[in-house]
XYZ file of C-alpha atoms in Angstrom:
677
model
C 6.912 -13.330 7.304
C 8.550 -15.753 9.692
C 8.129 -19.483 9.430
C 6.224 -21.341 12.131
C 9.455 -22.517 13.728
C 10.641 -18.951 14.258
C 8.729 -18.145 17.410
C 11.538 -17.297 19.795
C 13.462 -14.078 19.556
C 16.987 -14.914 18.386
C 20.097 -13.061 19.361
C 20.338 -10.163 16.983
C 23.063 -7.605 16.577
C 21.862 -4.124 15.764
C 23.573 -2.124 13.075
C 23.592 1.641 13.055
C 22.834 1.485 9.342
C 19.738 -0.652 9.854
C 16.396 0.431 11.253
C 16.266 -0.939 14.800
C 13.201 -2.156 16.581
C 13.207 -1.461 20.308
C 12.167 -3.990 22.939
C 8.553 -2.803 23.136
C 8.158 -2.986 19.376
C 9.807 -6.421 19.366
C 7.197 -7.636 21.824
C 4.538 -6.468 19.354
C 6.408 -8.268 16.598
C 6.652 -11.641 18.334
C 3.079 -11.350 19.572
C 1.963 -10.785 15.978
C 3.941 -13.827 14.817
C 2.273 -15.949 17.496
C -1.139 -14.638 16.421
C -0.363 -15.405 12.782
C 0.477 -18.987 13.683
C -2.722 -19.428 15.679
C -4.936 -18.024 12.954
C -3.276 -19.635 9.949
C -3.709 -23.322 10.763
C -5.576 -24.826 7.827
C -4.841 -21.875 5.584
C -1.231 -22.852 4.883
C -2.200 -26.059 3.148
C -4.269 -24.080 0.613
C -1.487 -21.578 0.014
C 1.591 -23.771 -0.194
C 3.628 -22.574 -3.176
C 3.750 -25.018 -6.049
C 7.100 -26.680 -6.629
C 8.851 -24.665 -9.315
C 11.977 -25.495 -11.239
C 14.773 -23.094 -10.265
C 15.456 -20.543 -12.990
C 18.938 -19.909 -14.321
C 20.354 -16.425 -14.680
C 19.299 -16.078 -18.308
C 15.708 -17.036 -17.532
C 15.618 -14.534 -14.670
C 16.813 -11.792 -16.982
C 14.239 -12.847 -19.587
C 11.557 -12.479 -16.915
C 12.907 -9.014 -16.080
C 12.823 -7.965 -19.744
C 9.205 -9.078 -19.940
C 8.344 -7.227 -16.712
C 9.708 -3.931 -18.092
C 7.804 -4.225 -21.374
C 10.716 -5.399 -23.535
C 9.494 -8.857 -24.455
C 10.179 -7.786 -28.033
C 13.888 -8.383 -27.333
C 13.147 -12.006 -26.479
C 10.624 -12.704 -29.207
C 12.647 -10.890 -31.844
C 9.679 -9.060 -33.346
C 9.507 -5.416 -34.371
C 6.904 -4.284 -31.866
C 6.563 -0.472 -31.830
C 6.154 -0.122 -28.068
C 9.476 -1.812 -27.367
C 11.270 0.345 -29.931
C 9.748 3.498 -28.495
C 10.730 2.500 -24.961
C 14.339 1.811 -25.948
C 14.567 5.150 -27.732
C 13.779 7.147 -24.565
C 16.104 5.515 -22.020
C 18.577 7.604 -20.043
C 22.230 6.581 -19.854
C 21.907 4.569 -16.662
C 18.630 2.988 -17.786
C 20.151 1.969 -21.141
C 23.119 0.425 -19.309
C 20.763 -1.580 -17.066
C 18.799 -2.934 -20.036
C 21.954 -3.683 -22.012
C 23.522 -5.547 -19.118
C 20.519 -7.803 -18.614
C 19.999 -8.440 -22.301
C 23.659 -9.448 -22.644
C 23.303 -11.890 -19.748
C 20.193 -13.340 -21.374
C 21.818 -13.745 -24.809
C 24.983 -15.287 -23.410
C 22.956 -17.849 -21.475
C 20.805 -18.685 -24.479
C 23.829 -19.082 -26.724
C 25.343 -21.560 -24.288
C 22.144 -23.558 -24.421
C 22.059 -23.308 -28.233
C 18.348 -22.790 -28.041
C 17.955 -20.194 -30.747
C 19.622 -17.500 -32.763
C 19.880 -14.408 -30.597
C 19.901 -10.818 -31.779
C 23.117 -8.977 -31.073
C 22.810 -6.181 -28.540
C 24.268 -3.783 -31.129
C 21.353 -4.519 -33.436
C 18.933 -3.373 -30.741
C 20.652 -0.152 -29.739
C 21.954 0.572 -33.246
C 21.090 3.808 -35.038
C 18.448 3.580 -37.729
C 19.634 4.120 -41.284
C 16.449 5.921 -42.278
C 16.791 9.416 -43.729
C 17.222 12.236 -41.197
C 13.984 13.712 -39.966
C 11.969 10.536 -40.527
C 13.240 8.648 -37.508
C 13.732 9.066 -33.793
C 17.398 10.006 -34.171
C 17.325 12.245 -31.120
C 16.632 9.227 -28.917
C 18.736 6.493 -30.585
C 21.806 4.675 -29.314
C 24.749 3.244 -31.199
C 26.944 0.470 -29.849
C 28.984 -0.816 -32.739
C 32.575 0.330 -32.307
C 33.328 -0.365 -35.951
C 30.457 1.629 -37.371
C 30.991 5.129 -38.611
C 29.908 7.522 -35.870
C 26.940 9.688 -36.756
C 26.477 13.145 -35.341
C 23.136 12.999 -33.552
C 21.511 16.076 -32.037
C 21.620 16.079 -28.256
C 23.749 12.937 -27.947
C 26.860 12.704 -25.802
C 29.532 10.387 -27.141
C 31.852 8.395 -24.932
C 34.854 6.487 -26.127
C 37.941 4.807 -24.828
C 38.588 1.542 -23.079
C 37.820 1.014 -19.445
C 39.112 -1.316 -16.723
C 37.995 -4.866 -17.282
C 37.916 -6.085 -13.716
C 34.318 -5.202 -13.034
C 31.683 -7.524 -11.718
C 28.940 -5.123 -12.811
C 28.832 -2.930 -15.911
C 27.386 0.414 -14.890
C 27.465 3.532 -17.027
C 27.964 6.833 -15.245
C 28.468 10.300 -16.595
C 30.408 10.681 -19.794
C 33.496 11.897 -17.944
C 33.644 8.627 -15.993
C 34.223 10.225 -12.612
C 34.522 8.019 -9.581
C 33.575 8.387 -5.956
C 36.579 9.023 -3.744
C 35.545 6.201 -1.439
C 34.454 3.907 -4.232
C 30.929 3.642 -2.862
C 29.309 4.195 -6.229
C 29.643 2.362 -9.498
C 31.990 3.623 -12.197
C 32.102 2.923 -15.925
C 33.713 -0.403 -16.624
C 33.829 -2.869 -19.432
C 33.160 -6.532 -19.001
C 31.544 -8.818 -21.476
C 30.310 -5.857 -23.524
C 31.527 -2.443 -24.604
C 30.207 0.766 -23.052
C 27.450 2.654 -24.826
C 29.144 4.989 -27.249
C 26.075 7.039 -28.017
C 23.057 7.092 -25.773
C 20.159 9.491 -25.328
C 21.229 12.683 -23.631
C 18.072 13.265 -21.615
C 17.824 16.641 -19.893
C 18.503 16.389 -16.180
C 15.434 18.468 -15.437
C 12.764 17.185 -17.751
C 9.037 17.339 -17.415
C 8.817 17.601 -21.154
C 10.649 20.914 -21.131
C 14.112 21.428 -22.564
C 14.689 24.329 -20.222
C 15.816 23.093 -16.787
C 15.524 26.561 -15.337
C 11.754 26.695 -15.538
C 11.016 26.133 -11.887
C 9.294 28.135 -9.243
C 10.059 28.652 -5.608
C 6.838 27.058 -4.421
C 7.453 23.781 -2.629
C 5.297 20.940 -1.426
C 5.663 19.444 2.031
C 5.018 15.823 2.905
C 2.802 16.933 5.790
C 0.982 19.878 4.223
C 0.582 19.678 0.467
C 0.165 23.416 -0.001
C 2.269 24.569 2.913
C 3.778 28.020 2.397
C 6.097 28.430 5.370
C 8.674 25.674 4.942
C 10.999 25.070 7.915
C 14.632 25.821 7.143
C 15.663 22.321 8.201
C 13.478 20.663 5.578
C 15.426 18.966 2.798
C 14.557 19.489 -0.844
C 13.641 16.705 -3.249
C 13.603 16.955 -7.016
C 11.275 14.859 -9.161
C 12.705 16.283 -12.380
C 16.002 14.431 -12.546
C 16.452 10.691 -13.006
C 17.219 9.172 -9.597
C 19.798 6.769 -11.014
C 21.554 9.624 -12.828
C 21.397 11.672 -9.628
C 23.026 8.895 -7.596
C 25.729 8.524 -10.218
C 26.454 12.243 -10.043
C 26.313 12.369 -6.225
C 30.081 11.873 -5.653
C 30.732 14.979 -7.747
C 28.208 17.069 -5.823
C 28.653 15.992 -2.259
C 29.036 12.901 -0.141
C 25.830 11.333 1.115
C 25.796 11.165 4.877
C 25.035 7.933 6.628
C 21.890 7.849 8.762
C 21.525 6.154 12.120
C 18.177 4.532 12.901
C 17.418 4.511 16.604
C 13.932 5.060 17.893
C 15.091 6.886 20.983
C 16.819 9.773 19.201
C 15.949 9.501 15.520
C 13.160 11.273 13.674
C 12.627 10.815 9.956
C 13.648 14.044 8.205
C 11.174 16.419 6.646
C 11.249 16.627 2.855
C 9.797 19.153 0.451
C 9.297 18.719 -3.283
C 10.205 21.566 -5.565
C 7.186 22.470 -7.677
C 7.894 23.126 -11.311
C 5.758 25.096 -13.731
C 4.134 21.798 -14.720
C 2.873 21.114 -11.197
C 2.754 17.665 -9.621
C 0.904 14.625 -10.920
C -0.835 11.914 -8.894
C -0.653 8.332 -10.135
C -4.405 8.393 -10.785
C -4.149 11.543 -12.919
C -2.732 9.686 -15.929
C -4.449 7.293 -18.312
C -4.134 3.550 -17.674
C -2.004 3.121 -20.794
C 0.439 5.843 -19.738
C 0.610 4.464 -16.183
C 1.543 1.069 -17.645
C 4.491 2.789 -19.333
C 5.321 4.523 -16.041
C 5.465 1.100 -14.345
C 7.820 -0.288 -16.985
C 10.102 2.743 -16.810
C 10.046 2.693 -12.997
C 11.281 -0.892 -12.846
C 14.076 -0.112 -15.316
C 14.974 2.998 -13.305
C 14.830 1.078 -9.999
C 17.166 -1.571 -11.412
C 19.561 1.101 -12.696
C 19.356 2.828 -9.301
C 20.477 -0.292 -7.451
C 23.077 -0.985 -10.134
C 24.676 2.332 -9.197
C 25.275 0.871 -5.721
C 26.373 -2.499 -7.187
C 23.300 -4.142 -5.696
C 21.441 -6.842 -7.603
C 17.656 -6.500 -7.728
C 15.213 -9.407 -7.863
C 17.641 -12.241 -8.290
C 15.183 -14.907 -7.180
C 12.034 -16.227 -8.767
C 8.931 -14.515 -7.407
C 6.808 -16.831 -5.296
C 3.508 -17.489 -6.990
C 0.572 -19.165 -5.313
C -2.604 -19.956 -7.178
C -5.318 -17.865 -5.580
C -8.927 -18.780 -5.051
C -11.481 -17.923 -7.714
C -14.250 -16.959 -5.309
C -14.777 -15.673 -1.798
C -12.756 -12.975 -0.052
C -9.660 -14.363 1.655
C -6.859 -15.751 -0.493
C -8.361 -14.204 -3.655
C -6.101 -12.041 -5.893
C -6.759 -8.306 -5.755
C -7.518 -8.219 -9.476
C -10.234 -10.861 -9.089
C -11.793 -9.034 -6.132
C -11.828 -5.772 -8.081
C -13.317 -7.456 -11.123
C -16.194 -8.713 -8.957
C -16.607 -5.350 -7.203
C -16.745 -3.412 -10.474
C -19.927 -5.211 -11.358
C -21.439 -3.197 -8.513
C -19.376 -0.016 -8.889
C -17.443 0.503 -12.127
C -15.142 3.120 -10.596
C -13.932 1.169 -7.553
C -10.138 1.055 -7.121
C -9.857 -0.594 -3.697
C -11.641 -3.876 -2.838
C -15.006 -3.123 -1.238
C -14.471 -5.614 1.590
C -11.268 -3.801 2.539
C -13.118 -0.491 2.544
C -15.650 -2.068 4.913
C -12.858 -3.136 7.282
C -11.528 0.443 7.280
C -15.015 1.764 7.959
C -15.649 -0.592 10.911
C -12.381 0.394 12.608
C -12.940 4.108 11.953
C -16.470 3.978 13.372
C -15.508 2.865 16.862
C -11.911 1.609 16.988
C -9.633 4.566 16.283
C -9.403 5.379 19.994
C -9.352 1.751 21.137
C -6.066 1.038 22.901
C -3.874 -1.448 21.067
C -6.416 -1.876 18.265
C -4.005 -3.794 16.012
C -2.347 -5.668 18.876
C -5.623 -7.358 19.873
C -6.294 -10.816 18.490
C -10.074 -10.765 18.932
C -12.297 -13.739 19.665
C -10.954 -16.672 17.646
C -14.371 -18.327 17.315
C -16.025 -15.133 16.071
C -13.199 -14.385 13.651
C -13.497 -17.865 12.152
C -17.275 -17.517 11.864
C -17.074 -14.083 10.210
C -14.428 -15.294 7.770
C -16.649 -18.141 6.602
C -19.667 -15.866 6.315
C -17.747 -13.216 4.384
C -16.490 -15.801 1.912
C -20.010 -17.098 1.373
C -22.162 -13.958 1.606
C -20.201 -10.776 0.897
C -20.460 -10.769 -2.899
C -24.192 -11.343 -2.608
C -24.501 -8.387 -0.165
C -25.951 -10.669 2.505
C -23.311 -10.241 5.211
C -24.539 -8.417 8.340
C -21.802 -5.888 9.109
C -23.535 -4.455 12.168
C -22.714 -7.534 14.236
C -18.952 -7.203 13.681
C -16.964 -5.058 16.126
C -13.797 -3.114 15.365
C -11.548 -5.740 17.010
C -12.621 -8.512 14.645
C -12.422 -6.096 11.699
C -8.788 -5.249 12.584
C -7.872 -8.936 12.864
C -9.450 -9.797 9.522
C -7.859 -6.792 7.847
C -4.439 -8.224 8.703
C -5.503 -11.717 7.616
C -6.781 -10.318 4.315
C -3.325 -9.064 3.340
C -1.459 -12.011 4.832
C -3.476 -14.515 2.800
C -3.182 -12.809 -0.578
C -1.642 -15.178 -3.157
C 1.315 -12.773 -3.393
C 2.242 -10.111 -0.863
C 0.969 -6.569 -1.380
C 4.561 -5.373 -1.720
C 7.284 -7.292 -3.591
C 9.142 -9.211 -0.903
C 11.799 -10.198 -3.465
C 13.074 -6.596 -3.320
C 13.716 -6.724 0.427
C 17.267 -8.183 0.158
C 18.252 -5.276 -2.092
C 16.822 -2.788 0.421
C 18.681 -4.564 3.230
C 21.978 -4.175 1.387
C 21.204 -0.556 0.559
C 20.449 0.265 4.193
C 23.486 -1.627 5.477
C 25.633 0.681 3.379
C 23.994 3.537 5.231
C 22.951 6.073 2.597
C 20.872 9.076 3.511
C 17.108 8.619 3.990
C 16.678 10.639 0.797
C 18.272 7.799 -1.192
C 16.035 5.244 0.514
C 13.012 7.396 -0.296
C 14.009 7.462 -3.969
C 14.299 3.666 -4.091
C 10.938 3.284 -2.348
C 9.337 5.873 -4.646
C 10.366 3.855 -7.703
C 9.133 0.631 -6.108
C 5.700 2.209 -5.514
C 5.549 3.434 -9.120
C 6.470 -0.064 -10.358
C 3.620 -1.751 -8.456
C 0.655 -3.151 -10.400
C -2.274 -0.746 -10.400
C -4.392 -2.792 -7.967
C -1.516 -3.072 -5.474
C -0.614 0.604 -5.750
C -4.157 1.873 -5.203
C -4.758 -0.549 -2.338
C -1.456 0.382 -0.677
C -2.309 4.083 -0.878
C -5.703 3.513 0.752
C -4.077 1.365 3.443
C -1.466 3.995 4.326
C -4.164 6.686 4.462
C -6.130 4.510 6.881
C -3.105 3.771 9.103
C -2.264 7.456 9.346
C -5.773 7.983 10.752
C -4.978 5.345 13.373
C -1.615 6.966 14.182
C -3.297 10.379 14.515
C -5.056 8.965 17.607
C -1.835 7.604 19.153
C -2.424 9.391 22.472
C -5.511 7.218 23.030
C -4.912 3.998 21.095
C -1.172 3.755 21.866
C -0.460 2.845 18.252
C 2.563 4.810 17.041
C 4.141 4.713 13.618
C 6.681 2.262 15.066
C 3.962 -0.030 16.462
C 1.942 -0.068 13.256
C 4.956 -0.692 11.029
C 6.306 -3.484 13.243
C 2.962 -5.267 13.520
C 2.102 -4.947 9.834
C 5.536 -5.928 8.472
C 4.916 -9.712 8.570
C 1.458 -9.186 7.033
C 2.412 -6.932 4.122
C 5.861 -8.361 3.297
C 5.498 -12.085 3.741
C 7.539 -14.918 2.336
C 6.570 -18.572 2.298
C 10.178 -19.622 1.817
C 12.199 -21.002 4.714
C 14.728 -18.685 6.340
C 16.816 -18.779 9.473
C 15.583 -16.848 12.505
C 18.138 -14.082 12.069
C 17.334 -13.795 8.371
C 13.632 -13.582 9.133
C 14.167 -10.915 11.769
C 16.350 -8.911 9.398
C 13.665 -9.144 6.709
C 10.995 -8.044 9.178
C 13.198 -5.238 10.494
C 13.752 -3.857 6.992
C 10.098 -4.301 6.016
C 9.049 -2.366 9.129
C 11.383 0.475 8.207
C 9.971 0.577 4.659
C 6.438 0.817 6.065
C 7.557 3.692 8.317
C 8.878 5.504 5.259
C 5.569 4.936 3.455
C 3.569 6.262 6.391
C 5.800 9.305 6.870
C 6.039 10.299 3.206
C 2.653 9.124 1.978
C 1.731 12.476 0.401
C 4.818 12.318 -1.807
C 5.235 8.654 -2.704
C 2.132 8.461 -4.902
C 3.135 11.445 -7.025
C 4.652 10.471 -10.360
C 8.233 11.715 -10.845
C 8.329 14.393 -13.544
C 11.238 12.772 -15.374
C 9.170 9.616 -15.895
C 6.253 11.622 -17.327
C 8.707 13.300 -19.711
C 9.899 9.866 -20.850
C 6.320 8.748 -21.440
C 5.757 11.813 -23.624
C 8.846 10.927 -25.660
C 7.699 7.309 -25.902
C 4.348 8.401 -27.297
C 6.042 10.747 -29.743
C 8.412 7.988 -30.852
C 5.494 5.595 -31.330
C 3.697 8.130 -33.514
C 6.847 8.628 -35.596
C 7.287 4.887 -36.034
C 3.697 4.546 -37.185
C 4.188 7.318 -39.730
C 7.128 5.409 -41.205
C 4.975 2.366 -41.982
C 3.551 2.480 -45.516
C -0.210 2.660 -45.574
C -2.348 1.736 -48.518
C -4.853 4.349 -47.469
C -2.214 7.093 -47.407
C -0.819 6.009 -50.761
C -4.259 6.015 -52.347
C -5.059 9.436 -50.932
C -1.726 10.782 -52.209
C -2.450 9.365 -55.676
C -5.874 10.973 -55.589
C -4.457 14.355 -54.630
C -1.775 14.133 -57.336
C -4.431 13.493 -59.972
C -6.496 16.406 -58.712
C -9.558 14.222 -58.328
C -10.677 15.194 -54.843
C -14.349 14.716 -54.217
C -16.272 17.378 -52.242
C -16.688 14.871 -49.406
C -12.963 14.092 -49.259
C -12.098 17.785 -49.476
C -14.396 18.524 -46.556
C -12.786 15.823 -44.432
C -9.288 17.049 -45.222
C -10.182 20.659 -44.438
C -11.718 19.771 -41.087
C -9.081 17.377 -39.809
C -8.205 18.122 -36.152
C -4.571 19.043 -36.871
C -5.504 21.365 -39.774
C -8.271 22.984 -37.751
C -5.946 23.625 -34.829
C -3.294 25.148 -37.057
C -5.603 27.426 -39.046
C -8.516 28.349 -36.785
C -6.749 28.725 -33.423
C -3.968 31.343 -33.147
C -0.662 30.531 -31.475
C -0.955 30.612 -27.681
C -4.738 30.226 -27.729
C -6.432 27.034 -26.575
C -10.058 26.039 -26.819
C -11.435 24.518 -23.635
C -14.344 22.093 -23.773
C -16.598 21.552 -20.743
C -19.362 19.188 -21.896
C -20.981 18.908 -18.455
C -21.325 22.668 -17.891
C -23.738 25.160 -19.405
C -20.825 27.061 -20.957
C -19.492 24.159 -22.972
C -16.660 25.823 -24.893
C -14.362 28.814 -24.557
C -11.210 30.047 -26.324
C -8.589 31.348 -23.906
C -5.468 33.362 -24.695
C -2.610 32.028 -22.588
C 0.160 34.044 -21.013
C 3.162 33.015 -18.928
C 1.164 33.306 -15.691
C -2.023 31.445 -16.674
C -2.582 28.511 -14.336
C -5.045 25.645 -14.539
C -6.915 27.058 -11.532
C -7.351 30.388 -13.374
C -9.078 28.645 -16.276
C -11.311 26.718 -13.880
C -12.205 29.957 -12.071
C -13.100 31.625 -15.362
C -15.426 28.772 -16.291
C -16.991 28.861 -12.844
C -17.685 32.585 -13.200
C -19.122 32.224 -16.718
C -21.368 29.338 -15.667
C -22.589 30.942 -12.445
C -23.016 34.503 -13.779
C -26.703 35.324 -13.934
C -27.671 31.875 -12.716
C -29.735 31.478 -9.565
C -28.271 28.012 -9.052
C -24.698 29.328 -8.689
C -23.027 26.434 -10.441
C -19.855 25.286 -8.708
C -17.096 23.253 -10.284
C -14.888 22.456 -7.319
C -14.746 18.805 -8.376
C -13.912 19.716 -11.974
C -10.336 19.568 -13.250
C -8.575 20.596 -16.435
C -7.256 17.734 -18.578
C -4.855 17.622 -21.506
C -5.907 14.773 -23.771
C -4.091 13.396 -26.792
C -0.955 14.568 -28.510
C 2.000 13.042 -26.653
C -0.034 11.992 -23.598
C -3.047 9.747 -23.233
C -4.841 11.738 -20.553
C -3.372 14.004 -17.887
C -5.306 15.657 -15.069
C -3.385 18.875 -14.500
C -2.316 20.241 -11.143
C -4.330 23.437 -10.442
C -0.958 25.184 -9.976
C 0.369 24.112 -13.386
C 1.262 26.895 -15.839
C -0.727 26.002 -18.953
C 1.449 27.830 -21.484
C 4.366 25.569 -20.543
C 2.205 22.472 -20.948
C 0.907 23.833 -24.258
C 4.449 24.250 -25.601
C 5.284 20.658 -24.657
C 2.076 19.248 -26.128
C 0.631 21.657 -28.723
C -1.575 18.963 -30.277
C -3.489 18.249 -27.063
C -7.197 18.850 -26.589
C -8.296 20.595 -23.389
C -11.302 19.376 -21.434
C -12.859 20.263 -18.083
C -14.545 17.326 -16.377
C -14.858 15.684 -12.934
C -11.566 14.411 -11.549
C -12.953 10.928 -10.979
C -13.878 10.639 -14.650
C -11.704 8.288 -16.692
């Protein structure tokens, strides 16, 4: 993370609102910087960022709009995905998008590059007949237009102070924090949203916020029953940015001091709803792409609530190598690895590094402080680049020390850092203002959800591995503080020049973020329920938009039906369509489960309010093992909802299926191995 000139510890003033690194950890930090310099000679020339023209504010906002899946606003087309996304935004999310689109349009108008769509045209209410559009999720901005009564929409009117540097929408009553630490509704270059989607605060696809259970999930023990009284509760059902906006009305967030000597990260629990919890890998790739877009919008809105700008600088991009191991993009490595194993999610070479350390290095003192033999490390690097993909590298000759060194080099030499270093300044500002760790967790949670799939899966595997190292702290002397301090310059690196104090502040914040990831690993890779609910609404909106488009096939079929000339073949198809079959053959509250890999391949099950996914799995296990000498077991099998308003969703065994059924009655239900995609 530091430049080569930054090799002496500068004078640094600690802040009680900033995670502090003690003297022992600082020794680890500067030792790691020295090691990075020694091992990176000759690598820097290959990875020097290309000279890029600085981007103006409008171009930065255009990049942001593209990153969140709203390129349609720039291109001016009528792409369905962009429309569906806009229709599901919460109040704070809509304000964040509107603010950035206004900045983009104002910049483009000054340049006279092209005719730009007015923001009111984008958030305007469709004039289609009621019932044929997504009225429940539309927004209306035009003050001069006649206001339409939309179901479930809160209207806000009235002028606001015009001395704001940021335009942030809060609750409709426009309440303000007593200390002014949170953003309040203001008007600047644009008017406030008059009608925006009124998304339920507690929404996992259910309109009833009271459908929750007392079961809770701990960060240390996923199914822990006895929760300590001092543990603090987290909710994944309410939008984080909306929650922060409402915080002044509920209570004041306490500032947290970060001192190693007397500070322990608090224990959190997650309230389990009747829908259960969802891992990032439990959703289809298409739905996770939507989760990433929504997460970045939500993260931006979250920081907007604190008047903190996010990602104001151009992301550093270095052209990676096309072959080899080191300096190759994660996506390229995974593409090569999937020729050997189609289901791999983490680069195979990285898995080998984990394996070598776990075999003999977990109890080795200072395993990640050691630099290893420089000559051997250089030799192994060259051999890995040349032989790994051909499966010719001899792993037995490598010891755990060299594996640990090369693991750090692997991440340090990626074309772009594993985690987005451009977000660090925003985290620094957030931490300097001293909000509770819970707020920092929420920001980090959204950042994890916004990561590309390859980065997210790799980061999860890395944190799992490091927690194994930390579990042996009594022997290897590698605490959570040591690991986070040493890995900070390897996982959050910047090739830009910074002053020594700036570099140390960046490293200090990065180390604290890694500590949060290590402490709350079991929670950070679970998808917030409110984002899943938005994805469901996006899919529903997309289906509605598609139905509005005239289809020659539909018109012809309608003409045929009107004339009463329906062939036996056509009649058979119409009678056996999936939707018709579900409505006529399957009674309300009954679902048909398909298990193609089991001997009992299908079963109709009557649901009640207490039926859980694990109950259905147990029933199938009993039916398939009854009378069988083999005693078929389905421990690795999971229940999926497929189709309807979700692509694919692997259900939590504790999920109440009747609630899921009510949210997605058109879904098909399948039992299959969890690893199956």
